[in-house]
Coordinates of C-alpha atoms in Angstrom, one line a residue:
X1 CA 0.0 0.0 0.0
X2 CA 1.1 3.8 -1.0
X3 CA 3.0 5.1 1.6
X4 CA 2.6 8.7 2.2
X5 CA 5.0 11.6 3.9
X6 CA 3.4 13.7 6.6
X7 CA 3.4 17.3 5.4
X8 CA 3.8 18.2 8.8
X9 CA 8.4 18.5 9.7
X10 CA 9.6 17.1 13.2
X11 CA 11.7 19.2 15.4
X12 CA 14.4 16.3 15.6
X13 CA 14.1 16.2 11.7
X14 CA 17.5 16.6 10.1
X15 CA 17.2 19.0 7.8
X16 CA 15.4 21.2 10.5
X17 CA 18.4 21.2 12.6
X18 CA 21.4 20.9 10.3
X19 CA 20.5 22.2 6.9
X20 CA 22.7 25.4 7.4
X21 CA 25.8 22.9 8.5
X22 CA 25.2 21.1 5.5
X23 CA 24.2 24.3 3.2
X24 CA 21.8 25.5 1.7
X25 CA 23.8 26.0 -1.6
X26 CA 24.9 22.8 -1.7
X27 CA 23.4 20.0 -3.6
X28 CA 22.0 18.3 0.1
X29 CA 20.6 21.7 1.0
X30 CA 19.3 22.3 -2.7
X31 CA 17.3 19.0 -2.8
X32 CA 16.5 19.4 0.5
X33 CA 14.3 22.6 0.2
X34 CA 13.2 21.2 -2.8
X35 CA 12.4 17.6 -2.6
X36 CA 8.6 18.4 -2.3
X37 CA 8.2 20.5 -5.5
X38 CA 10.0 17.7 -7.2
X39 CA 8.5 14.6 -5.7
X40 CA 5.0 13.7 -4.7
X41 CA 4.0 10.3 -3.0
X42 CA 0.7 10.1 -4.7
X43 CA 2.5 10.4 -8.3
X44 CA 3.7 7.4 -8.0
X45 CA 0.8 5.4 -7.1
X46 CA 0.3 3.5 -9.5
X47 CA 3.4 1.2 -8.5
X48 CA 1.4 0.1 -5.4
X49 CA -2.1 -1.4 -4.3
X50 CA -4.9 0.7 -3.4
X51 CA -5.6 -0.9 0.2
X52 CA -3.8 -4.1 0.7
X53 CA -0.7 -4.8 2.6
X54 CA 1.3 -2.6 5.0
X55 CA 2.1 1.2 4.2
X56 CA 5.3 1.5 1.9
X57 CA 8.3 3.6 2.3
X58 CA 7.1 6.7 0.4
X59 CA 8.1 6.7 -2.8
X60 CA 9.5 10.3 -2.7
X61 CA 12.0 9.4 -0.2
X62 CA 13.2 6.6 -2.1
X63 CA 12.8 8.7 -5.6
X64 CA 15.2 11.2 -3.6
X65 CA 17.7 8.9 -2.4
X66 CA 18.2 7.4 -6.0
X67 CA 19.2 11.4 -7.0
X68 CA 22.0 11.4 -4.4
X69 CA 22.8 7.6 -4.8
X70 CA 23.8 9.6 -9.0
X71 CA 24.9 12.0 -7.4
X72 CA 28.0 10.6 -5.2
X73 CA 28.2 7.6 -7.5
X74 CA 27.9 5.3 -5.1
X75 CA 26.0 1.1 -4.8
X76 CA 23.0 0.4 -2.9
X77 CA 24.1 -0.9 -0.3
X78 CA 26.2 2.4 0.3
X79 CA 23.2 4.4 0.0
X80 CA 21.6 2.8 2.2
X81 CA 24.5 3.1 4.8
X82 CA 24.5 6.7 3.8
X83 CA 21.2 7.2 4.2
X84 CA 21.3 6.1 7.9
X85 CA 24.6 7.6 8.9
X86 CA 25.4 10.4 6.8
X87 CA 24.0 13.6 7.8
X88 CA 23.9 15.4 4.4
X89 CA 21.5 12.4 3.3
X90 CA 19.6 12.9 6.4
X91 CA 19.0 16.5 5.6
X92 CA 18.2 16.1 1.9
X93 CA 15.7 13.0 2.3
X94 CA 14.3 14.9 5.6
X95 CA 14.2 11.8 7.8
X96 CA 15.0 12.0 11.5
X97 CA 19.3 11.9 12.7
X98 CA 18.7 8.1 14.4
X99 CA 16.4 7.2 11.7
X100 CA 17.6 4.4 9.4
X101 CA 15.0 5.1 6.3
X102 CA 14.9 2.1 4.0
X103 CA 16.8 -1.1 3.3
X104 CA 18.6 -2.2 0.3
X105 CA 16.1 -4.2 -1.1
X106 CA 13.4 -1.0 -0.8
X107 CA 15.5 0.8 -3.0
X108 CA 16.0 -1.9 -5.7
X109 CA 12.3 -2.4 -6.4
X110 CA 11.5 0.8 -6.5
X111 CA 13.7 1.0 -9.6
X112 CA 12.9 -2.1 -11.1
X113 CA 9.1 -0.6 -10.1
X114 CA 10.3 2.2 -12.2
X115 CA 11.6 0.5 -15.2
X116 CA 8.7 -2.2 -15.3
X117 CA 6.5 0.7 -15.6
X118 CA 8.5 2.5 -18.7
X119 CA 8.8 5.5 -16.0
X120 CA 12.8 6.0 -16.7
X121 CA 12.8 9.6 -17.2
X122 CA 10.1 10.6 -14.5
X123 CA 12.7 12.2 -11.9
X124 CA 14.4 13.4 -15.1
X125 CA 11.6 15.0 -16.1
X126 CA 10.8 16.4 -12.4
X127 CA 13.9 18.3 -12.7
X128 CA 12.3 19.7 -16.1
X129 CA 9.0 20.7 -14.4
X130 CA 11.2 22.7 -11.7
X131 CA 12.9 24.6 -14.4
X132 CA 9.8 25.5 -15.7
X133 CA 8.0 26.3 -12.9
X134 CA 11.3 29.2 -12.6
X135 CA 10.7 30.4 -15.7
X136 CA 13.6 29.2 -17.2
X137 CA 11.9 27.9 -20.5
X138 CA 8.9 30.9 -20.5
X139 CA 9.0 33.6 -23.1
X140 CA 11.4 32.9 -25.7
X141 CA 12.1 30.1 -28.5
X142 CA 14.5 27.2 -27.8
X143 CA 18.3 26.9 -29.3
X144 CA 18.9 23.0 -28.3
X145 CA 22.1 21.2 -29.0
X146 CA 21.9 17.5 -30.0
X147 CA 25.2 15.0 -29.7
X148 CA 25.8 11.8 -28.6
X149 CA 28.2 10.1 -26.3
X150 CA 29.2 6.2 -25.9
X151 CA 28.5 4.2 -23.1
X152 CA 29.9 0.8 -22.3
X153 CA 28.5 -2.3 -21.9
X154 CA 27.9 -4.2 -18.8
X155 CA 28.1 -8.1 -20.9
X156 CA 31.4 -9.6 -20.8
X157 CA 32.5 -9.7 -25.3
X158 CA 34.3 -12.7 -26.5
X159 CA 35.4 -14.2 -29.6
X160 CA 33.0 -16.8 -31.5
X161 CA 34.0 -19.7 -29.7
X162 CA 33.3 -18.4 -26.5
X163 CA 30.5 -16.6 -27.5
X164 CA 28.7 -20.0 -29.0
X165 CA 29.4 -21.7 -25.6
X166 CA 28.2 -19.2 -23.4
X167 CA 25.2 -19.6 -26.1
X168 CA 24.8 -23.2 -26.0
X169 CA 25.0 -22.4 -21.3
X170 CA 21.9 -20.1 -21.8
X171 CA 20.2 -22.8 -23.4
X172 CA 21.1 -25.2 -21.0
X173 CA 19.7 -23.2 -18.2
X174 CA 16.7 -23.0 -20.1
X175 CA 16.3 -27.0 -20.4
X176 CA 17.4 -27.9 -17.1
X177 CA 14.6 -25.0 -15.7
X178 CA 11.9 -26.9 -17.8
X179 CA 13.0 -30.5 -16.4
X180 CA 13.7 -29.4 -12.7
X181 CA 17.1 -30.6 -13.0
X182 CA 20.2 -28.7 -12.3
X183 CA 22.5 -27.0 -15.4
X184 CA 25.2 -29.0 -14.6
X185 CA 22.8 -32.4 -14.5
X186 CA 21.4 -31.5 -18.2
X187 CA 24.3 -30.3 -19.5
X188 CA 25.8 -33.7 -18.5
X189 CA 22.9 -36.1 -19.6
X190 CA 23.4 -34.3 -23.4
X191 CA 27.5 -35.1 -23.4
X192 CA 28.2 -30.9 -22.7
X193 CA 30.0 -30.6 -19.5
X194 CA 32.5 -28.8 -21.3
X195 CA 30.5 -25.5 -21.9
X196 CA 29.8 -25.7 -17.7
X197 CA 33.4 -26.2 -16.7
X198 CA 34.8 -23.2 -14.6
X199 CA 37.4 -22.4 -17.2
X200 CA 36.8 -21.1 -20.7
X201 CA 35.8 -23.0 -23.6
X202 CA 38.8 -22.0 -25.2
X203 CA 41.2 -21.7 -21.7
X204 CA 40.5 -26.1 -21.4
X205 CA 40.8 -26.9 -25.1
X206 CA 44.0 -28.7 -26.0
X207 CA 44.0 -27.0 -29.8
X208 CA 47.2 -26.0 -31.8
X209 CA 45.7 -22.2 -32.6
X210 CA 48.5 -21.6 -35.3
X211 CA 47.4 -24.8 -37.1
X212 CA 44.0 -23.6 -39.1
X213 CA 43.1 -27.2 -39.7
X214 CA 43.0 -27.9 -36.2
X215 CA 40.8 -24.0 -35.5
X216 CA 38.4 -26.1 -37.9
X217 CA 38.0 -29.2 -36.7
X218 CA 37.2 -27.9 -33.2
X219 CA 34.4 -24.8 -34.8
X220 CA 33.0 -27.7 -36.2
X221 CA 32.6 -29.6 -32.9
X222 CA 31.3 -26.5 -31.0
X223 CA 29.0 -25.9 -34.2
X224 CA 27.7 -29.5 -34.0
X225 CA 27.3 -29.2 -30.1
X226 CA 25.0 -26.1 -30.5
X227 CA 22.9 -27.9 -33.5
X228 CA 22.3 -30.8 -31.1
X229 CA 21.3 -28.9 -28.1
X230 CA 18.7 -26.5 -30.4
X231 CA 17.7 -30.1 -31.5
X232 CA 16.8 -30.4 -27.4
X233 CA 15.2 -27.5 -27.4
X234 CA 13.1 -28.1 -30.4
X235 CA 11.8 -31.2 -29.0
X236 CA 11.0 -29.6 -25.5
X237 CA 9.4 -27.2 -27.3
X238 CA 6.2 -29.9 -28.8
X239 CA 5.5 -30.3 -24.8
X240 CA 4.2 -26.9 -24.6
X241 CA 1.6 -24.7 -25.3
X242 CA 2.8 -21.6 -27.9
X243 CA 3.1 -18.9 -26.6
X244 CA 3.0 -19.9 -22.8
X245 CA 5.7 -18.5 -20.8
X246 CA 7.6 -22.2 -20.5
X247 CA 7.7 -22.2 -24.3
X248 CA 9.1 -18.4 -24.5
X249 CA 12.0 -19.2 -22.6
X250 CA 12.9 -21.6 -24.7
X251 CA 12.5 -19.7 -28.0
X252 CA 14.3 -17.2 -26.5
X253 CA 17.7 -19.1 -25.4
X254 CA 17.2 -21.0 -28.9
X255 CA 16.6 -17.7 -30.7
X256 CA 19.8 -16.1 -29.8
X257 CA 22.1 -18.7 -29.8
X258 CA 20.5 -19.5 -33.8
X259 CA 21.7 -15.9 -34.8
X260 CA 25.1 -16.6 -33.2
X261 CA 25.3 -19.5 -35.6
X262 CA 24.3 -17.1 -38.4
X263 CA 26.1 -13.8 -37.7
X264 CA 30.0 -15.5 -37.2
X265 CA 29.2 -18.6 -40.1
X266 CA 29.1 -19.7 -43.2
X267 CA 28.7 -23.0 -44.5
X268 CA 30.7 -24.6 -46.7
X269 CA 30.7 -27.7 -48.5
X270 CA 33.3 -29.5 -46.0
X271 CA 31.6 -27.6 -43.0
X272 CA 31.1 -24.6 -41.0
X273 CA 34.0 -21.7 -40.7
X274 CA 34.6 -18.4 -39.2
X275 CA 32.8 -15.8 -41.3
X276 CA 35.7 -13.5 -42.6
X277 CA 34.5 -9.7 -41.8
X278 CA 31.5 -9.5 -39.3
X279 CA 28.1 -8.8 -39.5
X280 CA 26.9 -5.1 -39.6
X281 CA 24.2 -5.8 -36.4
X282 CA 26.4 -8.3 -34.9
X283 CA 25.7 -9.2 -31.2
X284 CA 28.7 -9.3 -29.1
X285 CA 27.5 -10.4 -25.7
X286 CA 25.2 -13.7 -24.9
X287 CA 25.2 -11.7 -21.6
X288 CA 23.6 -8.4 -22.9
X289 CA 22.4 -9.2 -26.4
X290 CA 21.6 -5.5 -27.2
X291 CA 25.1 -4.2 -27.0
X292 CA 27.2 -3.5 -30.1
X293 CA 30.2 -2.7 -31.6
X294 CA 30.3 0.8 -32.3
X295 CA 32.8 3.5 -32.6
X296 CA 33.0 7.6 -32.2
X297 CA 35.4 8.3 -35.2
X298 CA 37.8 6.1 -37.0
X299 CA 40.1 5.4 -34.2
X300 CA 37.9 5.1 -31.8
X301 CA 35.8 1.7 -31.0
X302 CA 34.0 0.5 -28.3
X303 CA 31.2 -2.1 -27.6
X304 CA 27.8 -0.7 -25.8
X305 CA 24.8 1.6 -26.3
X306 CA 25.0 5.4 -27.4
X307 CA 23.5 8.1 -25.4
X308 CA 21.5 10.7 -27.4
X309 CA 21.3 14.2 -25.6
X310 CA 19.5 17.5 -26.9
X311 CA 20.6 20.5 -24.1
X312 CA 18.9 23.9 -24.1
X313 CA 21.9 26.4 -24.8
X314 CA 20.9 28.9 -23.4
X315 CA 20.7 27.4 -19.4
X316 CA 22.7 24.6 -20.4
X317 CA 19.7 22.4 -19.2
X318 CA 19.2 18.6 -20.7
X319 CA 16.1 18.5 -22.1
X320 CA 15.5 15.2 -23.6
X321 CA 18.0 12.2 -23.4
X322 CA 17.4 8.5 -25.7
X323 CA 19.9 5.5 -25.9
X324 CA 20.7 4.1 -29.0
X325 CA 22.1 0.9 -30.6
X326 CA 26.2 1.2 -30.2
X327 CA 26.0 0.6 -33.9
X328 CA 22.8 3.4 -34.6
X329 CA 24.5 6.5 -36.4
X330 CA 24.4 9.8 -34.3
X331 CA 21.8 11.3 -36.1
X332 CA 19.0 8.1 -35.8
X333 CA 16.5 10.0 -33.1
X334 CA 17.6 13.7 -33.6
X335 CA 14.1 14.9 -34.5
X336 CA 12.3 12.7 -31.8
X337 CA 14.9 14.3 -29.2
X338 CA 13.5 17.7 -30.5
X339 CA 9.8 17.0 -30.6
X340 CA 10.5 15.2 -26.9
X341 CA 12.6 18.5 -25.6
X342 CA 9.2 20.7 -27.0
X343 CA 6.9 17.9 -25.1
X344 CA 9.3 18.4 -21.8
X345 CA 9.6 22.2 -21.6
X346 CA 6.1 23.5 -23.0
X347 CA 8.8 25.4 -25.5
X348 CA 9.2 25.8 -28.6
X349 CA 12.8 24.8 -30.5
X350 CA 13.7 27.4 -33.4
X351 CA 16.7 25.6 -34.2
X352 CA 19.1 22.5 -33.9
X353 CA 22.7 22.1 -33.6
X354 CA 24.7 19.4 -34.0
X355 CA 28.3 18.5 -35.3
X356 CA 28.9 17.1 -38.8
X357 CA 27.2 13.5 -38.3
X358 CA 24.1 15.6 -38.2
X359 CA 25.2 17.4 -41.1
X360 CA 24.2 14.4 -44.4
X361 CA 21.6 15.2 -46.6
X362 CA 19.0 12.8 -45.3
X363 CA 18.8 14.5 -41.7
X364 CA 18.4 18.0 -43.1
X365 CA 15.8 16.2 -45.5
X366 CA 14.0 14.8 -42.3
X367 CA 14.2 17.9 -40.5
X368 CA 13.0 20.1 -43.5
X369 CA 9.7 18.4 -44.0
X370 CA 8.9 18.3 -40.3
X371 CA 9.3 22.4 -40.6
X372 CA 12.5 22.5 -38.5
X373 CA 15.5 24.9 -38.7
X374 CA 18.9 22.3 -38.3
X375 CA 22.5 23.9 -38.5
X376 CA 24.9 21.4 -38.5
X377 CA 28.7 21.3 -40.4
X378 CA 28.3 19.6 -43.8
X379 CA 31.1 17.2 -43.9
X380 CA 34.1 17.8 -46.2
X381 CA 34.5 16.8 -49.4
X382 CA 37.6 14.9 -50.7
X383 CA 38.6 13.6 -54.5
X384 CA 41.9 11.8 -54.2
X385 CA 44.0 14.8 -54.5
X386 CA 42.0 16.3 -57.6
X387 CA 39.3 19.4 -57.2
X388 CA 36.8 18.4 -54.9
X389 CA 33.0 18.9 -55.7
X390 CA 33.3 22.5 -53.5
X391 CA 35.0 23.8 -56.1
X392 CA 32.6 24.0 -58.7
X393 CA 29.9 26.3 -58.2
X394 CA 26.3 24.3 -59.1
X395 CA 23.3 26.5 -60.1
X396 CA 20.1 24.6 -59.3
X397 CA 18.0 27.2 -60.8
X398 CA 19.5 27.5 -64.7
X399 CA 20.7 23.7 -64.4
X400 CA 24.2 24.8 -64.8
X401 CA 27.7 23.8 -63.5
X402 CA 30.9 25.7 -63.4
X403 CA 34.5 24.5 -63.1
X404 CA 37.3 26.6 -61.7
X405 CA 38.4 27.1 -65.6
X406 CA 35.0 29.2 -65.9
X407 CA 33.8 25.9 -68.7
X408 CA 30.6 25.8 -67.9
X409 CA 28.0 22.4 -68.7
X410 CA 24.3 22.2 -69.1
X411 CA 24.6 18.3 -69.5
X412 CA 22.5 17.1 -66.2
X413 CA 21.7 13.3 -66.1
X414 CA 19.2 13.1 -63.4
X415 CA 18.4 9.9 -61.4
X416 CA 15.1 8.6 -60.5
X417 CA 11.6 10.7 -61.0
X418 CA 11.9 14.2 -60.9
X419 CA 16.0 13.8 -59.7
X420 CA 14.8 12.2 -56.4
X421 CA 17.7 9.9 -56.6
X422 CA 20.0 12.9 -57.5
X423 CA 22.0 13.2 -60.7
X424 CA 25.3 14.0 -62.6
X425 CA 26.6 17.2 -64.7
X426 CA 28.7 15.9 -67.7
X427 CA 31.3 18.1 -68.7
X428 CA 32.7 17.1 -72.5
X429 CA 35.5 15.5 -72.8
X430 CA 36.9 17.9 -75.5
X431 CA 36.6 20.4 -73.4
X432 CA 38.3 19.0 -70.0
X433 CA 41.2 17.7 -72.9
X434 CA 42.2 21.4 -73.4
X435 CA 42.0 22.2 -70.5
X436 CA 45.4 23.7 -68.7
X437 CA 44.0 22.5 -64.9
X438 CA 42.9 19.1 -66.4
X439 CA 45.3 17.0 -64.4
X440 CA 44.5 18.9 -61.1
X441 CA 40.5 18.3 -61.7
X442 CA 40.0 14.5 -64.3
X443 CA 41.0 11.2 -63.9
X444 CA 41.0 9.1 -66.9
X445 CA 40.3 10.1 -70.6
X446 CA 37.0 11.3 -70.4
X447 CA 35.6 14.3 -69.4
X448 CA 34.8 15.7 -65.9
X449 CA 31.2 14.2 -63.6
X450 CA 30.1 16.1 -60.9
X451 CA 27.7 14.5 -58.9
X452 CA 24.3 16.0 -57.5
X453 CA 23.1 15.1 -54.1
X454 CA 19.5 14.5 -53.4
X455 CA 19.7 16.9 -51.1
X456 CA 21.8 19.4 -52.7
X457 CA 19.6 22.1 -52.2
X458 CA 19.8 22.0 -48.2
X459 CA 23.6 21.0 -48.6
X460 CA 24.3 24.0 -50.4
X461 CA 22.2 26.4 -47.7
X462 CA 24.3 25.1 -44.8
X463 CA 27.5 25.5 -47.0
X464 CA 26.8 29.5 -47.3
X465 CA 25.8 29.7 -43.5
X466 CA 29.0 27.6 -42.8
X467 CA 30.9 30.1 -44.3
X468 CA 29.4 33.1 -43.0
X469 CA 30.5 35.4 -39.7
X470 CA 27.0 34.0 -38.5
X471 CA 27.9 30.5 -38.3
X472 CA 30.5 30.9 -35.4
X473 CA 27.9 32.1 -33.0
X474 CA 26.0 28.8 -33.8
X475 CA 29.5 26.5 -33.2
X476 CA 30.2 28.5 -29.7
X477 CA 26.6 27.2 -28.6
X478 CA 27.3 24.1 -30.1
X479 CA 29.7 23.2 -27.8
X480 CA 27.5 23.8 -24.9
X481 CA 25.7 20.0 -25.1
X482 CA 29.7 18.9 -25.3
X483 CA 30.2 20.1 -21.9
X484 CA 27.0 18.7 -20.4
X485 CA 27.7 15.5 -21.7
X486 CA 31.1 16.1 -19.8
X487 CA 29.3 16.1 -16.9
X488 CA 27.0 13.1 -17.4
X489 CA 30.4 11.6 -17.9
X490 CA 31.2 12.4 -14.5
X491 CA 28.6 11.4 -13.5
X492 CA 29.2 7.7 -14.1
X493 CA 27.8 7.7 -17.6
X494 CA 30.7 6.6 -19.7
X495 CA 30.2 3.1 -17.6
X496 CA 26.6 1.1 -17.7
X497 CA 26.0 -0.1 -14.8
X498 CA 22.8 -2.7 -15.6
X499 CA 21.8 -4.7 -18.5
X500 CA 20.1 -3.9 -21.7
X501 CA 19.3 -0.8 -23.3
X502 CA 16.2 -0.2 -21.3
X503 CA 17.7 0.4 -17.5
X504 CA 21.1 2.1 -19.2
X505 CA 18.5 4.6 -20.1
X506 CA 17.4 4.8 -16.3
X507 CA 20.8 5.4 -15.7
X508 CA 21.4 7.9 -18.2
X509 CA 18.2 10.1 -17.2
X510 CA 19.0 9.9 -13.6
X511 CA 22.3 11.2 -14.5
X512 CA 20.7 14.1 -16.4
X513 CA 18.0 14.9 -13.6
X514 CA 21.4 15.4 -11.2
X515 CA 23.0 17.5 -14.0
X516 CA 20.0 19.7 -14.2
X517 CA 19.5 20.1 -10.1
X518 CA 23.0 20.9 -9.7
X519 CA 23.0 23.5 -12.7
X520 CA 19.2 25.2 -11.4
X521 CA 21.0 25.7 -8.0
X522 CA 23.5 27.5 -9.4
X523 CA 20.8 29.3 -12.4
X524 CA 18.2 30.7 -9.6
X525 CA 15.1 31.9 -10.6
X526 CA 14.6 33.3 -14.4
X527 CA 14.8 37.3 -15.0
X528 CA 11.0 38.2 -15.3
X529 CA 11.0 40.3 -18.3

C-alpha cells in the first residue's frame, strides 16, 4: 500500500536542525528545500495497491535517495549506509538523525518498479517541471544542442568460440529450468559438460591455434554441439503450449544462440568456418544481447549503447535524453529528441545544432519536412588529390555547372523521377582535354562528372551559413551540449551499470535529472522580463 509523507516536519528532523551545516547552496541543502516540488508520493501510485498490505516507504523518499545515490556515484548498499549515517543524506531526504530510512532491497524495487512501468525519465523530467516552474523555458524560443556520447556495456565480449558456448550455457539453463534438473545435471545427460566447466571454452581446449586445420576441426565440434542442443530444445518445445511463458523461454535461449550461428558462419561444402568480416548488427554479448560494436570516429571503438542528448543552450539544461544501438548512427533520433525536448519544456525549438554526423543530406531532409530549422557542419568533401566537388559552383536554378576554368556544362543526367535519386553534370570530354588545370581536376580520358546530391539544395544552404561570420555564434553554442555531456560523464555515464538498453536509459536520465538540479542551483530563478 502507497506510503505517504506527513506534510507536517519534526523538530528532531534533520534537515530542520542541520540544513545550514550542510548548506543550503549545496546540492543536500538544494534538494533538501526542494524535494517536495520535485516529488510527490501520490505520483507514483500506480506502483502500489490501493488498500492491501502494510504502508510502503514513500516513494519520494526513495525517488530522492536514488538522486543522491547519482549524485556521489555510489552502490546500494552504500546508499543505504549513507542514508542512515550520513547527515547530508539525512537532511536532503528529511528523515530523523537516528532514523535508518529504508533497506537495500526497498530501494531496488523501486527502480525495477520504475523501469517495469517504462517510468525511466520521470525524476528526469521532475527536474524539467522545476525549471519550468522558474521560468527558465517561459517567453522565448529554444536553441537545443543535439550530440551523442558512448556508453559501455555491462556483458562480458568474447570471440565466437566463446561466444557460441556461453550460447549453448543459456540454453542449458533453459532446459534444465523446464526438467527441474540442475545445469550442470542437463548439460551432462546431453555429453556438454565442457560449456559448464569453470574455465573457458577456449582456456580447457588442448587445440594447436597456429594450425588452421586444427581451429576447424574444433568450430566444427562447438557448431555441431550447439545444432544438437537447439535439437533439445526443439523437441522440449512440442510439450508446450505456444506462446506460454515455459515455451518463451525456450524460444528465447534458442533464438539467440540460432543468430550466433548465423552472424559468425558460413557453410561450406566441408563444413562450417569463421565468417571473414563480421556482420553489420552483430551481437557481441550472450550476456547483454543488445550491446554493439560501435565506434565515435575512425580510431575510436568501443562495444555498448550510445546516449542521445539534446541540451537547451541557453541554461545549459538537458532537455530530452534516448539510448541508441552502439552501432545506430548519431543522427538516428535527432528529430524525436527535439519534438521530446518541446513535449518536456512546454517550448518551442527554433533551431538545432549538432556536429557534422548531423550534417548528411538525409537528416536535413527529415528535418526540412517536419518544418524545422537544423544547423549542423556539412562534412568535407575529398577527391583523391583532384578538385573536390566545393569547387565547382552548381546552379540549381538554370541547371548549370561551373569548373574553376569558368567551362561551364548544361549536361545534367538526373536519377530517378523528378531527380529524387540525385543526378550527374557531364562536362565534354573535349573540353576538360584542353584544359590547362585538367590534371589537377580529371582522372581518366573522359571528361569531368560532378555529382548531384539528393539533397543538394539544403547542402548547399548550410555550406553558405557555414561560411558566414553568423555561423560561429552557432558552433560557440554548439559546444554547450559537449560540456553537459562532460558532466553526465562524471557522473558515471561513460560506464553502464545494468543490462540492456532499457535500465542504461534509467541510468542515463538519472544522470541528467542530477546534472539539471546541480546547474538550477547555481541558475536561480529566471529574470521576469
Amino acid at each position: 500500500m502507497l506510503g505517504q509523507r506527513s506534510p507536517q516536519r519534526g523538530f528532531f528532523d534533520a534537515d530542520v536542525q542541520y540544513l545550514d551545516r550542510v548548506g543550503r547552496s549545496s546540492f543536500y541543502g538544494f534538494v533538501s528545500q526542494h524535494r517536495g516540488e520535485l516529488f510527490r508520493d501520490e505520483d507514483f501510485a500506480a506502483f502500489y495497491a490501493a488498500q492491501r498490505g502494510r504502508p510502503s516507504v514513500p516513494p519520494s523518499l526513495l525517488a530522492t535517495a536514488l538522486l543522491l545515490q547519482t549524485y556521489d556515484g555510489v552502490s546500494d548498499e552504500e546508499a543505504r549506509d549513507r542514508a542512515a549515517f550520513d547527515l547530508r543524506w539525512k537532511v536532503a531526504l528529511g528523515v530523523a538523525v537516528e532514523e535508518q530510512p529504508f533497506a537495500k532491497s526497498t530501494l531496488q524495487e523501486f527502480r525495477a518498479q520504475l523501469v517495469l512501468h517504462e517510468q525511466q525519465r520521470v525524476l528526469f523530467q521532475a527536474s524539467l517541471e522545476l525549471a519550468k516552474r522558474r521560468g527558465w523555458f517561459r517567453g522565448r524560443k529554444l536553441q537545443v544542442a543535439v550530440d551523442t556520447t558512448n556508453i559501455l556495456g555491462r556483458g562480458a565480449v568474447k570471440d565466437t568460440y566463446n561466444l557460441l558456448a556461453d550460447g549453448i550455457v543459456q540454453v542449458l539453463r533453459a532446459l534444465a529450468a523446464q526438467g527441474g534438473a540442475g545445469v550442470a545435471a542437463c548439460a551432462e545427460r546431453l555429453r556438454l559438460e565442457r560449456y559448464v566447466a569453470p574455465q573457458s571454452l577456449k582456456g580447457q581446449a588442448a587445440v594447436a591455434w597456429e594450425d588452421p586445420a586444427a581451429q576447424r576441426r574444433f568450430l566444427q565440434g562447438v557448431v555441431a554441439d550447439a545444432e544438437r542442443v537447439l535439437e533439445q530444445v526443439r523437441q522440449a518445445r512440442s510439450r508446450w503450449e505456444e506462446g506460454s511463458a515455459q515455451d518463451l523461454a525456450l524460444r528465447e535461449a534458442a533464438g539467440l544462440l540460432s543468430r550466433l550461428l548465423l552472424q559468425d558462419l558460413e557453410r561450406r561444402e566441408d563444413g562450417p568456418a569463421l565468417r571473414e568480416g563480421g556482420a553489420s548488427d552483430r551481437v557481441v554479448s550472450v550476456h547483454d544481447p543488445e550491446m554493439r560494436h560501435g565506434r565515435k570516429s575512425k580510431a575510436k571503438r568501443f562495444n555498448g549503447h550510445k546516449a542521445q542528448v539534446a541540451v537547451d543552450t541557453d541554461t545549459q539544461l538537458v532537455t530530452a535524453v534516448a539510448v541508441l544501438a552502439g552501432n545506430a548512427p548519431d543522427h538516428e533520433q535527432a528529430l524525436a529528441v527535439v519534438e521530446a525536448t518541446e513535449r518536456a519544456t512546454g517550448g518551442v525549438v527554433e533551431t538545432t545544432m549538432g556536429d557534422c554526423a548531423y550534417g548528411d543530406g538525409e537528416t536535413r531532409a527529415v528535418f526540412a519536412a517536419a518544418g524545422r530549422r537544423l544547423v549542423a557542419k556539412v562534412p568535407a568533401l575529398s577527391n583523391q588529390e583532384r578538385f573536390p566537388k566545393s569547387r565547382f559552383v552548381l546552379d540549381l536554378a538554370a541547371g548549370t555547372c561551373t569548373c574553376p576554368a569558368g567551362q561551364v556544362t548544361r549536361d545534367l543526367r538526373l536519377r530517378g523521377q523528378d531527380g529524387q535519386a540525385g543526378g550527374v553534370f557531364q562536362f565534354a570530354a573535349a573540353v576538360c582535354a584542353a584544359c590547362p588545370l585538367r590534371s589537377a581536376c580529371v582522372r581518366g580520358q573522359g571528361g569531368r562528372t560532378v555529382q548531384l546530391h539528393p539533397q543538394e539544395a539544403l547542402l548547399q544552404q548550410a555550406r553558405q551559413l557555414q561560411a558566414s561570420p553568423e555561423f560561429a555564434e552557432y558552433r560557440r553554442r554548439r559546444q554547450t551540449v559537449e560540456h553537459r555531456i562532460a558532466r553526465l560523464v562524471q557522473l558515471g555515464l561513460r560506464q553502464a551499470r545494468y543490462v540492456g538498453r532499457v535500465k542504461t536509459l534509467f541510468q542515463l536520465a538519472m544522470a541528467a535529472a542530477v546534472a539539471n538540479l546541480v546547474r538550477l542551483s547555481r541558475l536561480g530563478t529566471a529574470p521576469v522580463d
